mmCIF file of C-alpha atoms in Angstrom:
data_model
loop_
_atom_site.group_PDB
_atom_site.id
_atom_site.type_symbol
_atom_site.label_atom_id
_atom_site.label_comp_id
_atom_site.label_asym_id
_atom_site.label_seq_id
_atom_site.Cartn_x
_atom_site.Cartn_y
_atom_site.Cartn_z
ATOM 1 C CA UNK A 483 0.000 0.000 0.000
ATOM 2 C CA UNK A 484 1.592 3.232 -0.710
ATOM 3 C CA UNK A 485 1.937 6.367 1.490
ATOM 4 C CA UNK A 486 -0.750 9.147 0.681
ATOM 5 C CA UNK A 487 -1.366 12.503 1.344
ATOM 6 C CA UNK A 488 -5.274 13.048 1.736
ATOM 7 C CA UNK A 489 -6.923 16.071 2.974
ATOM 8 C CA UNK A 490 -9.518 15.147 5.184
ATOM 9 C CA UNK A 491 -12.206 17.547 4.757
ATOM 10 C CA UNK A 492 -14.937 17.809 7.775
ATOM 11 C CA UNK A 493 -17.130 20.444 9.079
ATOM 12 C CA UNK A 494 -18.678 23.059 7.291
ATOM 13 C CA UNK A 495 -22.169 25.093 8.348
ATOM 14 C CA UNK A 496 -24.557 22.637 7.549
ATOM 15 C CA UNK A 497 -27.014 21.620 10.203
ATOM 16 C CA UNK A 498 -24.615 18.482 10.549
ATOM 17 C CA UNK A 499 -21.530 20.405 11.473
ATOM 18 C CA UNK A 500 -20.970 18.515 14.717
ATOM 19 C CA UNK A 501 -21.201 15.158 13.005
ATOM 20 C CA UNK A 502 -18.986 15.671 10.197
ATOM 21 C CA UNK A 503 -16.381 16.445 13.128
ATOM 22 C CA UNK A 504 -16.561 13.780 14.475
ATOM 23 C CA UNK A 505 -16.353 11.759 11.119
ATOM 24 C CA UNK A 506 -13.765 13.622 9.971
ATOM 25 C CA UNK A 507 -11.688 13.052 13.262
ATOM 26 C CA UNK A 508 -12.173 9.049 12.984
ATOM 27 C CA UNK A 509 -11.649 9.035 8.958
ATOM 28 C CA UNK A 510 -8.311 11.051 9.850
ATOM 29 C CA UNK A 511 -7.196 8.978 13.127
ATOM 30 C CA UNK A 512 -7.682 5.796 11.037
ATOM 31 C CA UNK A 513 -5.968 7.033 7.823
ATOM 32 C CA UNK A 514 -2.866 8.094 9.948
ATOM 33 C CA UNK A 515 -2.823 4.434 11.890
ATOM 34 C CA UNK A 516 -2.520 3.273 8.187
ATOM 35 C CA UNK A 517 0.648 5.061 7.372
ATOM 36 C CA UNK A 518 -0.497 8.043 5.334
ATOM 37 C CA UNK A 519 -0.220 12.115 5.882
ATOM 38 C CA UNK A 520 -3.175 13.337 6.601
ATOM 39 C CA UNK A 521 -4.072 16.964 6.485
ATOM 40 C CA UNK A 522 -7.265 17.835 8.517
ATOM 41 C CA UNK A 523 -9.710 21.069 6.864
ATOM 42 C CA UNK A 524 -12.554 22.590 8.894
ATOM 43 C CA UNK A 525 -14.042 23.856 5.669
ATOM 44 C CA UNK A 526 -14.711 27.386 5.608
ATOM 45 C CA UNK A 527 -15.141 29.737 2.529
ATOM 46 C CA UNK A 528 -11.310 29.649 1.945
ATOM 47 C CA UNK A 529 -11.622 26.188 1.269
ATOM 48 C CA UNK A 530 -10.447 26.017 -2.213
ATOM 49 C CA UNK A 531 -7.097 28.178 -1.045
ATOM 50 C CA UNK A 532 -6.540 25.875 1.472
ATOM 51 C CA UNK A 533 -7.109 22.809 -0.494
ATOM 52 C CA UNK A 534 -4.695 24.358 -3.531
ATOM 53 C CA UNK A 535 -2.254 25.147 -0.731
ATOM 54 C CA UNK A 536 -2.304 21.488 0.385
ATOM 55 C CA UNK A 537 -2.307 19.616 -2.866
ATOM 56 C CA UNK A 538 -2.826 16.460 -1.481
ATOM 57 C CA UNK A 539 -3.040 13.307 -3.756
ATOM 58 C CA UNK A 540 -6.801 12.487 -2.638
ATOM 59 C CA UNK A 541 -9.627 14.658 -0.623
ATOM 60 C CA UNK A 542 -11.738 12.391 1.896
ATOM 61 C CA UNK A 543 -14.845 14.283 1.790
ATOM 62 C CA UNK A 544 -16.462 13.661 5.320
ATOM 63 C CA UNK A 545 -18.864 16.215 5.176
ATOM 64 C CA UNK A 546 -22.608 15.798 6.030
ATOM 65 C CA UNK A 547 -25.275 17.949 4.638
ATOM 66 C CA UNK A 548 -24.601 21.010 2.135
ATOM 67 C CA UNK A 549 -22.523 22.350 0.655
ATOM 68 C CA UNK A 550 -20.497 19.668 1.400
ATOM 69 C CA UNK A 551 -22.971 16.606 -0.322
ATOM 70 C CA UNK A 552 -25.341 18.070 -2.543
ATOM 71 C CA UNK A 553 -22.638 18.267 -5.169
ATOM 72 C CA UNK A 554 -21.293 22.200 -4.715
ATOM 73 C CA UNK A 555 -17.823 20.905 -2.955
ATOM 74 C CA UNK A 556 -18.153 17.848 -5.538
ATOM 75 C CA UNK A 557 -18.160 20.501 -8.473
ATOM 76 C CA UNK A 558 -15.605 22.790 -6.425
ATOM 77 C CA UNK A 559 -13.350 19.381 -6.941
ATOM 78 C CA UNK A 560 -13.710 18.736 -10.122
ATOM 79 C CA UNK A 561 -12.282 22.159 -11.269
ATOM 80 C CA UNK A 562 -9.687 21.879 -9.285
ATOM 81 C CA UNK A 563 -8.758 18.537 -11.173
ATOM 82 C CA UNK A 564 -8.442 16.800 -7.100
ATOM 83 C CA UNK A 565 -9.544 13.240 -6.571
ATOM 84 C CA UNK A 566 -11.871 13.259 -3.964
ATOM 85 C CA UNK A 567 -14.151 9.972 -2.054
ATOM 86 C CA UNK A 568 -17.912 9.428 -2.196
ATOM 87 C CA UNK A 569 -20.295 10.518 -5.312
ATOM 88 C CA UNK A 570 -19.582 12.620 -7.790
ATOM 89 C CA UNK A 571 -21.128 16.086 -8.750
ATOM 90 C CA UNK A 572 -24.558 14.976 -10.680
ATOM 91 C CA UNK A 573 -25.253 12.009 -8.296
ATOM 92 C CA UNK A 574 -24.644 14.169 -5.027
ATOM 93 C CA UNK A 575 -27.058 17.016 -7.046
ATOM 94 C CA UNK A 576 -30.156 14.425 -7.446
ATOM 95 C CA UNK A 577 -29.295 11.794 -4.330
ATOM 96 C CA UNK A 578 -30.010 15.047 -1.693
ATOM 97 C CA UNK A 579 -32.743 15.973 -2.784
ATOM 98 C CA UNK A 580 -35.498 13.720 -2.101
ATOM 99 C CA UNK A 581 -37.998 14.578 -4.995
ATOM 100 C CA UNK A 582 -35.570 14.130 -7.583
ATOM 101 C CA UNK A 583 -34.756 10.774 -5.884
ATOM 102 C CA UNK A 584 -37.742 9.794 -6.515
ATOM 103 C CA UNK A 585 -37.626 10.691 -10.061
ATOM 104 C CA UNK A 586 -35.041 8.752 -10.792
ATOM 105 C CA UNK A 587 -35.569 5.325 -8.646
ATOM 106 C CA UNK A 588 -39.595 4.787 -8.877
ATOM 107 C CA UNK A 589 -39.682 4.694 -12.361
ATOM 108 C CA UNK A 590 -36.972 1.800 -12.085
ATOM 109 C CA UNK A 591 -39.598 0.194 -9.711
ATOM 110 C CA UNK A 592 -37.914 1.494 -6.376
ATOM 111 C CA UNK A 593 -40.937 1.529 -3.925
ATOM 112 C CA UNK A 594 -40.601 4.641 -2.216
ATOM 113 C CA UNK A 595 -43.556 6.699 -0.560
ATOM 114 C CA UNK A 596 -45.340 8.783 -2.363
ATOM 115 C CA UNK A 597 -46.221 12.188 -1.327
ATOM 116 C CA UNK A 598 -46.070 16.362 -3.105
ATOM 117 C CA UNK A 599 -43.916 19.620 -2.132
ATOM 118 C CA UNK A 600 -45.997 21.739 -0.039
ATOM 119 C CA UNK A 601 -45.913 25.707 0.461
ATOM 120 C CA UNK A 602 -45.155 26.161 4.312
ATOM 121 C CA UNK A 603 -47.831 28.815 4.347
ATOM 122 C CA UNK A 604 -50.416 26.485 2.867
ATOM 123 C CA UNK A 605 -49.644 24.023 6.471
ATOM 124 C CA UNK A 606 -51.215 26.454 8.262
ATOM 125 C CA UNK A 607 -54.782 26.688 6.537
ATOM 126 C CA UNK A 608 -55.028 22.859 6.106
ATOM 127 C CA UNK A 609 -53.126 19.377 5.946
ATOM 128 C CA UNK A 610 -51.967 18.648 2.423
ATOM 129 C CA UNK A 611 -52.337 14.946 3.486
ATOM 130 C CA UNK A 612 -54.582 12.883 5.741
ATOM 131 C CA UNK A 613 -53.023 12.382 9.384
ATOM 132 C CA UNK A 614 -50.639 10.690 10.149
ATOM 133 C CA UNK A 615 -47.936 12.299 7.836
ATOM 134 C CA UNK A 616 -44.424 13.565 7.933
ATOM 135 C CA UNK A 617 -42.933 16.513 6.895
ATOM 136 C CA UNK A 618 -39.183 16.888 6.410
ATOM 137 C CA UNK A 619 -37.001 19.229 4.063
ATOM 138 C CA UNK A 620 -36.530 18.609 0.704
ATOM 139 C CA UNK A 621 -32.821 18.491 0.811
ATOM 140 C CA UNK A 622 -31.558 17.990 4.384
ATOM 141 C CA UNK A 623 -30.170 14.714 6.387
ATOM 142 C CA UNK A 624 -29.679 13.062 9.791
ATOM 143 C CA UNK A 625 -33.643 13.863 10.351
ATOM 144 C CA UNK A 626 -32.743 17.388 10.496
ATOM 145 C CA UNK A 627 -35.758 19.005 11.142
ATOM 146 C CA UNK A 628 -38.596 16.098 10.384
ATOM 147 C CA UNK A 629 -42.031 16.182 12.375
ATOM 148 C CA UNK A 630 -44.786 13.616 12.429
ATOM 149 C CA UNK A 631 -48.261 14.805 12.299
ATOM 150 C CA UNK A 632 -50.546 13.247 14.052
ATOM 151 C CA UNK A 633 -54.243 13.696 15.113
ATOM 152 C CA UNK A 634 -53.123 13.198 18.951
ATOM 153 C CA UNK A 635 -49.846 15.842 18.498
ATOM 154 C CA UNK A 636 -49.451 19.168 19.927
ATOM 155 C CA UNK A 637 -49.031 21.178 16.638
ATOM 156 C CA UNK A 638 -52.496 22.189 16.372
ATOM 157 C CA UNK A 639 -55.383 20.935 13.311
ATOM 158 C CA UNK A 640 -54.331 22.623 11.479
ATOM 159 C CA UNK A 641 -50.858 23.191 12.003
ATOM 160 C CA UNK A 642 -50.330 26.193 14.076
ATOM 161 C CA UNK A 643 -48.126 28.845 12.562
ATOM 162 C CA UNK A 644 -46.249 29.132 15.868
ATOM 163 C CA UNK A 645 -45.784 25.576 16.771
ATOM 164 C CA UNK A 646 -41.886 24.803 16.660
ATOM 165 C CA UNK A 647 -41.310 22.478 13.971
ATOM 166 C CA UNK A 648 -39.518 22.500 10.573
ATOM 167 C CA UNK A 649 -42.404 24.909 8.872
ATOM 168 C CA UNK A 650 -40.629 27.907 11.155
ATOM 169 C CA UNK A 651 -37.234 26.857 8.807
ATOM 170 C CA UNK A 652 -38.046 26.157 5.586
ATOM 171 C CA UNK A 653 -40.506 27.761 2.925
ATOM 172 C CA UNK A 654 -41.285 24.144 1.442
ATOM 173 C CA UNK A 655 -41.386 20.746 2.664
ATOM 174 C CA UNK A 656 -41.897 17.477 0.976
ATOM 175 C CA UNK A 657 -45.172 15.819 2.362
ATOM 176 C CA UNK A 658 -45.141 11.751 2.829
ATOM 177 C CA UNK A 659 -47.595 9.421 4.317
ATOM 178 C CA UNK A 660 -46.565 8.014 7.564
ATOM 179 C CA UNK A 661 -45.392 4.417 7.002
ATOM 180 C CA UNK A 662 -45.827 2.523 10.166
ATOM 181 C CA UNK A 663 -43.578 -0.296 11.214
ATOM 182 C CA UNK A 664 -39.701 -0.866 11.746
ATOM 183 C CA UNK A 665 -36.597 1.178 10.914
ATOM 184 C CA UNK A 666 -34.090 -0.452 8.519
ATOM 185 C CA UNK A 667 -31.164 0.174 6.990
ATOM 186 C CA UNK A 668 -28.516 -1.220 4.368
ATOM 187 C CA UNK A 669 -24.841 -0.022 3.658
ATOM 188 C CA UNK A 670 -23.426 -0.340 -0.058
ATOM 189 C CA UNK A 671 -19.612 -0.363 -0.865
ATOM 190 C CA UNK A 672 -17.377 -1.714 -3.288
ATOM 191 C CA UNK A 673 -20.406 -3.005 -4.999
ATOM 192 C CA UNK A 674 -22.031 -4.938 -2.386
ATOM 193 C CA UNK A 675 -24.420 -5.122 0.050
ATOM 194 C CA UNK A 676 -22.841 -4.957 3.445
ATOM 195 C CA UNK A 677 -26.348 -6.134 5.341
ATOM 196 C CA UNK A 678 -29.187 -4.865 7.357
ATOM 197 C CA UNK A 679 -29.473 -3.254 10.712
ATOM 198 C CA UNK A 680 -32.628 -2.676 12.548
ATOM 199 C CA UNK A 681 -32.688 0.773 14.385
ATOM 200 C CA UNK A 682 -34.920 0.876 17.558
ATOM 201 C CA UNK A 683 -35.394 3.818 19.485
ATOM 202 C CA UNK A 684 -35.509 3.774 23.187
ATOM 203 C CA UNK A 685 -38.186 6.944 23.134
ATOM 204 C CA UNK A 686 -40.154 8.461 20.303
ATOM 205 C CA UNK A 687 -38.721 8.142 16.760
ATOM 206 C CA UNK A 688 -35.254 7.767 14.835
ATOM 207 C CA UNK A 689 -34.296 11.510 14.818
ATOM 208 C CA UNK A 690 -31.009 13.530 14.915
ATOM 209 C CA UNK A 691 -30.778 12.682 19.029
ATOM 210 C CA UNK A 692 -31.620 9.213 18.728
ATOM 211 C CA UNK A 693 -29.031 8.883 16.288
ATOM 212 C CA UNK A 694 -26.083 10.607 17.400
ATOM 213 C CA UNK A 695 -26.307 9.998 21.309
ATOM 214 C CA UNK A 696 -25.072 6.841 22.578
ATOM 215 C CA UNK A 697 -27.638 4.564 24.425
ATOM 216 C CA UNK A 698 -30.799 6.132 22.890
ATOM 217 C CA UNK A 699 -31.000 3.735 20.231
ATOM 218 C CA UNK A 700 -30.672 -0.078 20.063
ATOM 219 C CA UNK A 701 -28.928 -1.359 16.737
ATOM 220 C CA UNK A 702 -29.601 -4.963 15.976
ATOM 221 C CA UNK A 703 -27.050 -6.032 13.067
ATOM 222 C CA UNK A 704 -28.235 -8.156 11.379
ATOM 223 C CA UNK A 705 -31.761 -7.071 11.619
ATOM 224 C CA UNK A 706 -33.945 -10.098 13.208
ATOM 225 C CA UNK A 707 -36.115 -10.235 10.180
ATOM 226 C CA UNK A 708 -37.196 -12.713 7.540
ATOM 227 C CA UNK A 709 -34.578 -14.022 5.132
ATOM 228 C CA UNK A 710 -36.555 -12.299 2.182
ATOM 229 C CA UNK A 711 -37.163 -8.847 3.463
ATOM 230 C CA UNK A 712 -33.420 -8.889 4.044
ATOM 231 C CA UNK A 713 -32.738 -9.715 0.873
ATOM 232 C CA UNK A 714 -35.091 -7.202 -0.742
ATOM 233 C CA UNK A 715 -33.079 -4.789 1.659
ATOM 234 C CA UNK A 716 -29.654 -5.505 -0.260
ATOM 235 C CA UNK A 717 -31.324 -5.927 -3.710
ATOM 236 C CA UNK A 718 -33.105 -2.322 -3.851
ATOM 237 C CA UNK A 719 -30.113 -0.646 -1.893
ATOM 238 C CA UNK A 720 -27.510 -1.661 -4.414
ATOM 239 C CA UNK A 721 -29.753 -1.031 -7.372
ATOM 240 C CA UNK A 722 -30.008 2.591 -5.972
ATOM 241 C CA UNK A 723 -26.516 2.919 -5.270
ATOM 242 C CA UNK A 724 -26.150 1.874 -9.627
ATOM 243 C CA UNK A 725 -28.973 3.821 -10.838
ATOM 244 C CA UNK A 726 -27.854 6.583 -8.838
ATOM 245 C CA UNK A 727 -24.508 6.827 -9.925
ATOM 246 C CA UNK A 728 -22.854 6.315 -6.480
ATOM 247 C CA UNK A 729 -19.289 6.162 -5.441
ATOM 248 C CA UNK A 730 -17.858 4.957 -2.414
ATOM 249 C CA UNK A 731 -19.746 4.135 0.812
ATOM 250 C CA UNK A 732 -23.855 4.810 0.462
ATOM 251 C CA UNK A 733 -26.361 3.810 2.591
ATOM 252 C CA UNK A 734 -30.398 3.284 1.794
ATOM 253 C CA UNK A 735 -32.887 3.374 4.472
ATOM 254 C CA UNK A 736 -36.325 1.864 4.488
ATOM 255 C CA UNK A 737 -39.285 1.984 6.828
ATOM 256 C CA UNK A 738 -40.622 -1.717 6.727
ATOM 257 C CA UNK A 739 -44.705 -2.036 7.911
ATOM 258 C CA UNK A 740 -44.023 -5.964 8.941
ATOM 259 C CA UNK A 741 -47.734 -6.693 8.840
ATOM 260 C CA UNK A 742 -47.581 -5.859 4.618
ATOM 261 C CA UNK A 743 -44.762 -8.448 4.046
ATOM 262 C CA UNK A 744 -42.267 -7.179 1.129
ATOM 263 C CA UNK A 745 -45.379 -4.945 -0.010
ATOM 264 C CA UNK A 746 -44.774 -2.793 3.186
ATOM 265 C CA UNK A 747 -41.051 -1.984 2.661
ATOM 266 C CA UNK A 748 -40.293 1.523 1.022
ATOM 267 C CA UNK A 749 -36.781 3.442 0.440
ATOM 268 C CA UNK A 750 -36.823 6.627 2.322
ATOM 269 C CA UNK A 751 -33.492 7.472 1.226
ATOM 270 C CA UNK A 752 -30.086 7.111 -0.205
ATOM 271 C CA UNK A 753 -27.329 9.100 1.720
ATOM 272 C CA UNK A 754 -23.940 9.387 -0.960
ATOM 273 C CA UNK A 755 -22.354 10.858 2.642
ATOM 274 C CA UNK A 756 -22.928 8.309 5.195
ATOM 275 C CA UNK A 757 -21.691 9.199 8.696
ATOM 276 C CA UNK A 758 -18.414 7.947 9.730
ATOM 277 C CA UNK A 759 -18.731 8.357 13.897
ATOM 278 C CA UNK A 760 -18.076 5.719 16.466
ATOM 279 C CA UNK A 761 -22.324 5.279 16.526
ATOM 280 C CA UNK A 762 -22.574 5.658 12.549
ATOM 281 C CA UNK A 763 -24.143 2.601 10.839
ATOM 282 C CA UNK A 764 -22.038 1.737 7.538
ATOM 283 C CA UNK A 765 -19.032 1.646 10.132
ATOM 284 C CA UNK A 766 -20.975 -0.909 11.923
ATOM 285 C CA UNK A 767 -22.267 -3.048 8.664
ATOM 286 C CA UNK A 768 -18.199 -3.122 7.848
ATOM 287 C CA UNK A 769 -17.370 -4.777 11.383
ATOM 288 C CA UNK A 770 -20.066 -7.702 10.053
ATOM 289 C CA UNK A 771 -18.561 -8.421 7.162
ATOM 290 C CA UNK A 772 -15.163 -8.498 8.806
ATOM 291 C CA UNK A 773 -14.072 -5.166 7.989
ATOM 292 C CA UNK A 774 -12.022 -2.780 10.185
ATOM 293 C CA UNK A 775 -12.839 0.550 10.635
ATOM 294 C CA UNK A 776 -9.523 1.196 9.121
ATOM 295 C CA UNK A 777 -10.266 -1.304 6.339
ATOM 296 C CA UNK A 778 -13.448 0.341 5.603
ATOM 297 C CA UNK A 779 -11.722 3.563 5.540
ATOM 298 C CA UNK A 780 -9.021 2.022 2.886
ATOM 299 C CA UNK A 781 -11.148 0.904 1.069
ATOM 300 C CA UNK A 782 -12.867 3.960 0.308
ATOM 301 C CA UNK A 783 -9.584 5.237 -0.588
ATOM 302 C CA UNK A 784 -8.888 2.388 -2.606
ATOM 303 C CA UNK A 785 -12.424 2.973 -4.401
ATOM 304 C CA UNK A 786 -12.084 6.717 -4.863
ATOM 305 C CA UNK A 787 -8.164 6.177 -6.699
ATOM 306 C CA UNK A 788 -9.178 3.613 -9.194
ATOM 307 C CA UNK A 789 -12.661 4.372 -9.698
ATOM 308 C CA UNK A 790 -14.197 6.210 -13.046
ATOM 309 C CA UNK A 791 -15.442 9.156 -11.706
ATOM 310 C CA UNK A 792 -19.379 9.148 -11.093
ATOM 311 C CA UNK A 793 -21.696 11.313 -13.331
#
């Protein structure tokens, strides 16, 4: 294996600041256990004069959120002719944003729920769906600002224009029907499946505090499920990761209504960033296949050197 120099590039002033750190730090601790120089970049507007003044031989993009994953630092790349890790410009562009997900898998007969863009104003004269829905922003991750409306929740019927929730952040939110049933979620690198973990919350729902604070949710890898909703986990995961165009570690998630059999499973997501933190699940779907943290982390190297470049 030869030595490297890779700019590790974490941070940034997305909502998921605080978990690219921490990404970052473990993506840079393991790449120096492995022999290479690492540079670490908080990424602030001076990136690209800091990244020209570095010249590494690879970046290792561990950023969460934008601008670092909805293809602006992707594009920023590019130009500056640097190999970088993860999905390229186009993919990042369309994978963040979940409406144009949806474009492009459910034609390809990727269940996924279905749902419209809603005017925040229009929440507050009536529901744009029948109750129980979720609302969540069009182009954000880690369950950054997500709310489930039910008839027995406190935001009011209709939703009241000064009940805290995501309608107080954004000016348009992508409406889905509330899928009942169990939280799953499958890891893609290298071109395969890595497997399934089941997510279970000790309180309420799968949100940004029940995933990044140790003990508030239970992981179960492998998920204790049936042999073919497991496999329908790894088949629709990887075909998203190809018709996608993704590079690198991804990592689909499903909501799975275990009454419905493989008729209640639907793709919520595909993250091109997954999280890279000591509670982050792709690391955890590499330690059951055998993989290191360390190895993972090479291997995303490896991936991101020899690769063709995503569209």
């Amino acid at each position: 294996m030869s030595r490297l120099h890779v700019v590790v590039l974490m941070g940034g002033w997305s909502a998921e600041r605080e978990v690219s750190l921490m990404s970052g730090s473990g993506v840079a601790d393991a790449l120096e256990s492995l022999g290479h120089q690492v540079t670490r970049i908080d990424m602030g507007r001076d990136v690209a004069v800091k990244l020209a003044e570095a010249a590494p031989d690879l970046v290792f993009n561990a950023l969460h959120g934008t601008p670092g994953e909805d293809g602006s630092v992707q594009g920023m790349l590019d130009l500056m002719g640097l190999k970088y890790t993860h999905s390229g410009m186009v993919t990042s562009v369309i994978a963040i944003d979940k409406q144009f997900t949806k474009q492009a898998l459910v034609p390809h007969g990727i269940p996924m729920p279905g749902g419209r863009i809603v005017k925040t104003e229009a929440l507050f004269e009536a529901d744009p769906l029948p109750r129980p829905y979720v609302l969540k922003p069009v182009n954000e991750g880690s369950s950054v600002g997500v709310a489930i409306v039910t008839d027995e929740g406190n935001y009011g019927n209709p939703i009241a224009r000064d009940a805290s929730g995501p309608w107080q952040e954004f000016e348009e939110l992508l409406a889905e029907p509330y899928i009942r049933g169990r939280e799953l979620t499958t890891a893609v690198l290298g071109g395969e499946a890595l497997g399934v973990t089941e997510l279970k919350p000790k309180s309420g729902w799968y949100d940004y505090d029940a995933k990044y604070t140790e003990g508030m949710t239970e992981h179960v890898c492998p998920a204790d499920i049936p042999d073919e909703i497991a496999a329908a986990c790894k088949r629709i995961a990887l075909e998203s990761h190809r018709l996608l165009g993704c590079r690198g570690a991804s990592r689909s998630d499903f909501r799975w209504d275990d009454s419905q059999g493989e008729e209640g499973l639907f793709l919520l997501e595909v993250n091109t960033q997954p999280g890279m933190t000591p509670l982050s699940l792709v690391p955890e779907q590499g330690r059951f296949v055998g993989l290191s943290y360390a190895e993972l982390v090479q291997k995303i190297v490896d991936e991101a050197l020899v690769g063709e470049p995503a569209p």
